[in-house]
């Protein structure tokens, strides 16, 4: 990501990020959304960039409550107060990201940050039924095995072949 100048590394080039958002929002007919991480130890810098992104045409902002230095083995805790500060400063919807592990975390994160929504990556990869509290519309428990079976059935239905077969042809 650093060599390719994308992801959280691109945040070090704030003017370029703002120019990209401005160009996209001026030339596209669809909303432009952004996702950022907090700057390490510099909430005022984060707030300034968020406001610049909004002014450039960002219509929704997702804020990861960790810095780019907090990843893999050094994840650390999520800064929900930082996300709350961004939300308080913005006129556009703000989505909280980071620190979500269970369904009960959803309400806690929304209350603590005031965010308009919550985004998850790793927790949903582990448990795709996280956002429905592992219950289907009838209140029946949904586990990973059921989700995998339903996924394969849908793939078979839409791809028109037996994706569950172990026969290699």
PDB file of C-alpha atoms in Angstrom:
ATOM      1  CA  UNK A   1       0.000   0.000   0.000  1.00  0.00           C
ATOM      2  CA  UNK A   2       2.848   2.381   0.785  1.00  0.00           C
ATOM      3  CA  UNK A   3       4.554   1.851  -2.586  1.00  0.00           C
ATOM      4  CA  UNK A   4       1.234   1.986  -4.404  1.00  0.00           C
ATOM      5  CA  UNK A   5       0.141   5.166  -2.606  1.00  0.00           C
ATOM      6  CA  UNK A   6      -3.244   3.822  -1.547  1.00  0.00           C
ATOM      7  CA  UNK A   7      -5.131   2.904   1.605  1.00  0.00           C
ATOM      8  CA  UNK A   8      -4.128   4.532   4.864  1.00  0.00           C
ATOM      9  CA  UNK A   9      -0.725   5.461   3.403  1.00  0.00           C
ATOM     10  CA  UNK A  10      -2.431   7.860   1.015  1.00  0.00           C
ATOM     11  CA  UNK A  11      -3.613   9.878   4.031  1.00  0.00           C
ATOM     12  CA  UNK A  12      -0.087  11.257   4.326  1.00  0.00           C
ATOM     13  CA  UNK A  13      -0.822  13.101   1.070  1.00  0.00           C
ATOM     14  CA  UNK A  14      -3.829  15.057   2.279  1.00  0.00           C
ATOM     15  CA  UNK A  15      -3.940  17.523  -0.619  1.00  0.00           C
ATOM     16  CA  UNK A  16      -3.949  14.669  -3.123  1.00  0.00           C
ATOM     17  CA  UNK A  17      -6.756  12.864  -1.270  1.00  0.00           C
ATOM     18  CA  UNK A  18      -8.866  16.026  -1.263  1.00  0.00           C
ATOM     19  CA  UNK A  19      -8.156  16.614  -4.957  1.00  0.00           C
ATOM     20  CA  UNK A  20      -9.163  13.035  -5.815  1.00  0.00           C
ATOM     21  CA  UNK A  21     -12.475  13.431  -3.951  1.00  0.00           C
ATOM     22  CA  UNK A  22     -13.102  16.817  -5.553  1.00  0.00           C
ATOM     23  CA  UNK A  23     -12.427  15.454  -9.051  1.00  0.00           C
ATOM     24  CA  UNK A  24     -14.615  12.395  -8.503  1.00  0.00           C
ATOM     25  CA  UNK A  25     -17.517  14.295  -6.969  1.00  0.00           C
ATOM     26  CA  UNK A  26     -17.424  16.888  -9.768  1.00  0.00           C
ATOM     27  CA  UNK A  27     -17.413  14.302 -12.536  1.00  0.00           C
ATOM     28  CA  UNK A  28     -19.567  11.453 -11.287  1.00  0.00           C
ATOM     29  CA  UNK A  29     -23.340  11.209 -11.008  1.00  0.00           C
ATOM     30  CA  UNK A  30     -23.113   8.878  -7.977  1.00  0.00           C
ATOM     31  CA  UNK A  31     -22.216   9.844  -4.418  1.00  0.00           C
ATOM     32  CA  UNK A  32     -18.554   9.734  -3.456  1.00  0.00           C
ATOM     33  CA  UNK A  33     -17.797   8.185  -0.093  1.00  0.00           C
ATOM     34  CA  UNK A  34     -14.522   7.985   1.782  1.00  0.00           C
ATOM     35  CA  UNK A  35     -12.956   5.839   4.472  1.00  0.00           C
ATOM     36  CA  UNK A  36     -10.120   7.075   6.627  1.00  0.00           C
ATOM     37  CA  UNK A  37      -8.194   6.156   9.735  1.00  0.00           C
ATOM     38  CA  UNK A  38      -7.390   8.575  12.526  1.00  0.00           C
ATOM     39  CA  UNK A  39      -4.038  10.331  12.475  1.00  0.00           C
ATOM     40  CA  UNK A  40      -1.814   9.088  15.287  1.00  0.00           C
ATOM     41  CA  UNK A  41      -1.994  11.470  18.241  1.00  0.00           C
ATOM     42  CA  UNK A  42      -3.416  14.286  16.123  1.00  0.00           C
ATOM     43  CA  UNK A  43      -7.182  14.561  16.302  1.00  0.00           C
ATOM     44  CA  UNK A  44      -7.186  18.195  15.083  1.00  0.00           C
ATOM     45  CA  UNK A  45      -5.422  17.054  11.888  1.00  0.00           C
ATOM     46  CA  UNK A  46      -7.995  14.299  11.443  1.00  0.00           C
ATOM     47  CA  UNK A  47     -10.867  16.762  11.917  1.00  0.00           C
ATOM     48  CA  UNK A  48      -9.335  19.211   9.451  1.00  0.00           C
ATOM     49  CA  UNK A  49      -8.986  16.505   6.788  1.00  0.00           C
ATOM     50  CA  UNK A  50     -12.554  15.296   7.371  1.00  0.00           C
ATOM     51  CA  UNK A  51     -13.907  18.804   6.893  1.00  0.00           C
ATOM     52  CA  UNK A  52     -11.828  19.222   3.734  1.00  0.00           C
ATOM     53  CA  UNK A  53     -13.184  15.932   2.370  1.00  0.00           C
ATOM     54  CA  UNK A  54     -16.731  17.081   3.073  1.00  0.00           C
ATOM     55  CA  UNK A  55     -16.080  20.389   1.309  1.00  0.00           C
ATOM     56  CA  UNK A  56     -14.555  18.487  -1.638  1.00  0.00           C
ATOM     57  CA  UNK A  57     -17.789  16.553  -2.129  1.00  0.00           C
ATOM     58  CA  UNK A  58     -17.581  13.483   0.088  1.00  0.00           C
ATOM     59  CA  UNK A  59     -21.184  12.518   0.805  1.00  0.00           C
ATOM     60  CA  UNK A  60     -20.529   9.930   3.534  1.00  0.00           C
ATOM     61  CA  UNK A  61     -17.439   9.300   5.629  1.00  0.00           C
ATOM     62  CA  UNK A  62     -16.391   6.074   7.306  1.00  0.00           C
ATOM     63  CA  UNK A  63     -13.904   6.571  10.132  1.00  0.00           C
ATOM     64  CA  UNK A  64     -11.793   3.709  11.397  1.00  0.00           C
ATOM     65  CA  UNK A  65     -11.074   4.410  15.048  1.00  0.00           C
ATOM     66  CA  UNK A  66      -7.467   3.284  14.772  1.00  0.00           C
ATOM     67  CA  UNK A  67      -4.400   4.725  13.086  1.00  0.00           C
ATOM     68  CA  UNK A  68      -2.538   3.163  10.183  1.00  0.00           C
ATOM     69  CA  UNK A  69       0.095   2.098  12.708  1.00  0.00           C
ATOM     70  CA  UNK A  70      -2.477  -0.041  14.533  1.00  0.00           C
ATOM     71  CA  UNK A  71      -2.769  -3.167  12.456  1.00  0.00           C
ATOM     72  CA  UNK A  72      -2.008  -6.864  12.552  1.00  0.00           C
ATOM     73  CA  UNK A  73      -0.156  -7.542  15.840  1.00  0.00           C
ATOM     74  CA  UNK A  74      -0.399  -3.937  17.074  1.00  0.00           C
ATOM     75  CA  UNK A  75      -4.138  -3.435  16.631  1.00  0.00           C
ATOM     76  CA  UNK A  76      -4.859  -1.985  20.064  1.00  0.00           C
ATOM     77  CA  UNK A  77      -8.157  -0.499  21.142  1.00  0.00           C
ATOM     78  CA  UNK A  78     -10.454   1.520  18.937  1.00  0.00           C
ATOM     79  CA  UNK A  79     -10.697   5.263  19.624  1.00  0.00           C
ATOM     80  CA  UNK A  80     -14.466   5.739  19.760  1.00  0.00           C
ATOM     81  CA  UNK A  81     -14.027   9.237  21.186  1.00  0.00           C
ATOM     82  CA  UNK A  82     -12.102  10.172  18.041  1.00  0.00           C
ATOM     83  CA  UNK A  83     -14.950   8.897  15.876  1.00  0.00           C
ATOM     84  CA  UNK A  84     -17.433  10.831  18.046  1.00  0.00           C
ATOM     85  CA  UNK A  85     -15.415  14.033  17.557  1.00  0.00           C
ATOM     86  CA  UNK A  86     -15.496  13.560  13.788  1.00  0.00           C
ATOM     87  CA  UNK A  87     -19.246  12.901  13.860  1.00  0.00           C
ATOM     88  CA  UNK A  88     -19.849  16.041  15.916  1.00  0.00           C
ATOM     89  CA  UNK A  89     -17.881  18.152  13.423  1.00  0.00           C
ATOM     90  CA  UNK A  90     -19.515  16.853  10.241  1.00  0.00           C
ATOM     91  CA  UNK A  91     -22.758  17.604   8.395  1.00  0.00           C
ATOM     92  CA  UNK A  92     -22.604  14.404   6.318  1.00  0.00           C
ATOM     93  CA  UNK A  93     -23.305  10.872   7.613  1.00  0.00           C
ATOM     94  CA  UNK A  94     -20.422   9.300   9.510  1.00  0.00           C
ATOM     95  CA  UNK A  95     -19.994   5.535   9.796  1.00  0.00           C
ATOM     96  CA  UNK A  96     -17.993   4.085  12.710  1.00  0.00           C
ATOM     97  CA  UNK A  97     -15.495   1.343  11.886  1.00  0.00           C
ATOM     98  CA  UNK A  98     -13.392  -0.791  14.205  1.00  0.00           C
ATOM     99  CA  UNK A  99     -13.937  -2.493  17.520  1.00  0.00           C
ATOM    100  CA  UNK A 100     -17.028  -4.449  16.491  1.00  0.00           C
ATOM    101  CA  UNK A 101     -16.945  -8.083  17.583  1.00  0.00           C
ATOM    102  CA  UNK A 102     -20.484  -8.962  18.689  1.00  0.00           C
ATOM    103  CA  UNK A 103     -24.051  -7.906  18.006  1.00  0.00           C
ATOM    104  CA  UNK A 104     -24.217  -6.167  21.392  1.00  0.00           C
ATOM    105  CA  UNK A 105     -21.272  -3.991  20.324  1.00  0.00           C
ATOM    106  CA  UNK A 106     -23.455  -2.388  17.632  1.00  0.00           C
ATOM    107  CA  UNK A 107     -25.658  -0.339  19.948  1.00  0.00           C
ATOM    108  CA  UNK A 108     -22.750   0.479  22.249  1.00  0.00           C
ATOM    109  CA  UNK A 109     -20.689   1.850  19.345  1.00  0.00           C
ATOM    110  CA  UNK A 110     -23.606   3.865  17.974  1.00  0.00           C
ATOM    111  CA  UNK A 111     -24.369   5.344  21.407  1.00  0.00           C
ATOM    112  CA  UNK A 112     -20.745   6.156  22.171  1.00  0.00           C
ATOM    113  CA  UNK A 113     -19.906   7.720  18.799  1.00  0.00           C
ATOM    114  CA  UNK A 114     -23.238   9.161  17.670  1.00  0.00           C
ATOM    115  CA  UNK A 115     -22.397   7.664  14.265  1.00  0.00           C
ATOM    116  CA  UNK A 116     -25.053   7.097  11.644  1.00  0.00           C
ATOM    117  CA  UNK A 117     -24.045   3.484  11.154  1.00  0.00           C
ATOM    118  CA  UNK A 118     -21.410   0.857  11.865  1.00  0.00           C
ATOM    119  CA  UNK A 119     -19.115  -0.922   9.427  1.00  0.00           C
ATOM    120  CA  UNK A 120     -17.399  -4.226  10.058  1.00  0.00           C
ATOM    121  CA  UNK A 121     -14.859  -6.296   8.205  1.00  0.00           C
ATOM    122  CA  UNK A 122     -13.154  -8.991  10.244  1.00  0.00           C
ATOM    123  CA  UNK A 123     -16.068  -9.720  12.578  1.00  0.00           C
ATOM    124  CA  UNK A 124     -18.423 -10.227   9.636  1.00  0.00           C
ATOM    125  CA  UNK A 125     -15.908 -12.460   7.872  1.00  0.00           C
ATOM    126  CA  UNK A 126     -15.907 -14.638  10.988  1.00  0.00           C
ATOM    127  CA  UNK A 127     -19.670 -14.414  11.450  1.00  0.00           C
ATOM    128  CA  UNK A 128     -21.654 -13.241   8.394  1.00  0.00           C
ATOM    129  CA  UNK A 129     -24.878 -13.300  10.467  1.00  0.00           C
ATOM    130  CA  UNK A 130     -23.502 -10.757  12.947  1.00  0.00           C
ATOM    131  CA  UNK A 131     -25.840  -7.931  11.960  1.00  0.00           C
ATOM    132  CA  UNK A 132     -28.964 -10.056  12.498  1.00  0.00           C
ATOM    133  CA  UNK A 133     -27.728 -11.338  15.877  1.00  0.00           C
ATOM    134  CA  UNK A 134     -27.527 -14.804  14.321  1.00  0.00           C
ATOM    135  CA  UNK A 135     -31.332 -15.010  14.058  1.00  0.00           C
ATOM    136  CA  UNK A 136     -33.324 -15.325  10.848  1.00  0.00           C
ATOM    137  CA  UNK A 137     -36.709 -13.657  10.250  1.00  0.00           C
ATOM    138  CA  UNK A 138     -38.456 -16.518  12.072  1.00  0.00           C
ATOM    139  CA  UNK A 139     -36.167 -16.201  15.105  1.00  0.00           C
ATOM    140  CA  UNK A 140     -34.267 -19.398  14.295  1.00  0.00           C
ATOM    141  CA  UNK A 141     -30.552 -19.441  15.139  1.00  0.00           C
ATOM    142  CA  UNK A 142     -28.238 -19.049  12.144  1.00  0.00           C
ATOM    143  CA  UNK A 143     -24.723 -20.505  12.372  1.00  0.00           C
ATOM    144  CA  UNK A 144     -21.829 -20.527   9.914  1.00  0.00           C
ATOM    145  CA  UNK A 145     -22.687 -24.024   8.665  1.00  0.00           C
ATOM    146  CA  UNK A 146     -26.202 -22.956   7.700  1.00  0.00           C
ATOM    147  CA  UNK A 147     -24.875 -19.835   5.996  1.00  0.00           C
ATOM    148  CA  UNK A 148     -22.357 -21.890   4.017  1.00  0.00           C
ATOM    149  CA  UNK A 149     -25.057 -24.330   2.884  1.00  0.00           C
ATOM    150  CA  UNK A 150     -27.396 -21.494   1.862  1.00  0.00           C
ATOM    151  CA  UNK A 151     -24.567 -19.774  -0.003  1.00  0.00           C
ATOM    152  CA  UNK A 152     -23.739 -22.934  -1.941  1.00  0.00           C
ATOM    153  CA  UNK A 153     -27.414 -23.480  -2.773  1.00  0.00           C
ATOM    154  CA  UNK A 154     -27.660 -19.923  -4.118  1.00  0.00           C
ATOM    155  CA  UNK A 155     -24.446 -20.351  -6.105  1.00  0.00           C
ATOM    156  CA  UNK A 156     -25.777 -23.557  -7.612  1.00  0.00           C
ATOM    157  CA  UNK A 157     -29.110 -21.915  -8.414  1.00  0.00           C
ATOM    158  CA  UNK A 158     -27.537 -18.900 -10.101  1.00  0.00           C
ATOM    159  CA  UNK A 159     -24.554 -20.598 -11.708  1.00  0.00           C
ATOM    160  CA  UNK A 160     -26.558 -23.565 -12.921  1.00  0.00           C
ATOM    161  CA  UNK A 161     -24.150 -26.240 -11.774  1.00  0.00           C
ATOM    162  CA  UNK A 162     -23.584 -28.446  -8.759  1.00  0.00           C
ATOM    163  CA  UNK A 163     -21.062 -26.449  -6.747  1.00  0.00           C
ATOM    164  CA  UNK A 164     -21.348 -28.831  -3.795  1.00  0.00           C
ATOM    165  CA  UNK A 165     -20.065 -31.830  -5.761  1.00  0.00           C
ATOM    166  CA  UNK A 166     -16.567 -33.001  -4.999  1.00  0.00           C
ATOM    167  CA  UNK A 167     -16.266 -34.575  -8.465  1.00  0.00           C
ATOM    168  CA  UNK A 168     -13.599 -32.860 -10.505  1.00  0.00           C
ATOM    169  CA  UNK A 169     -14.244 -33.057 -14.237  1.00  0.00           C
TER     170      UNK A 169
END
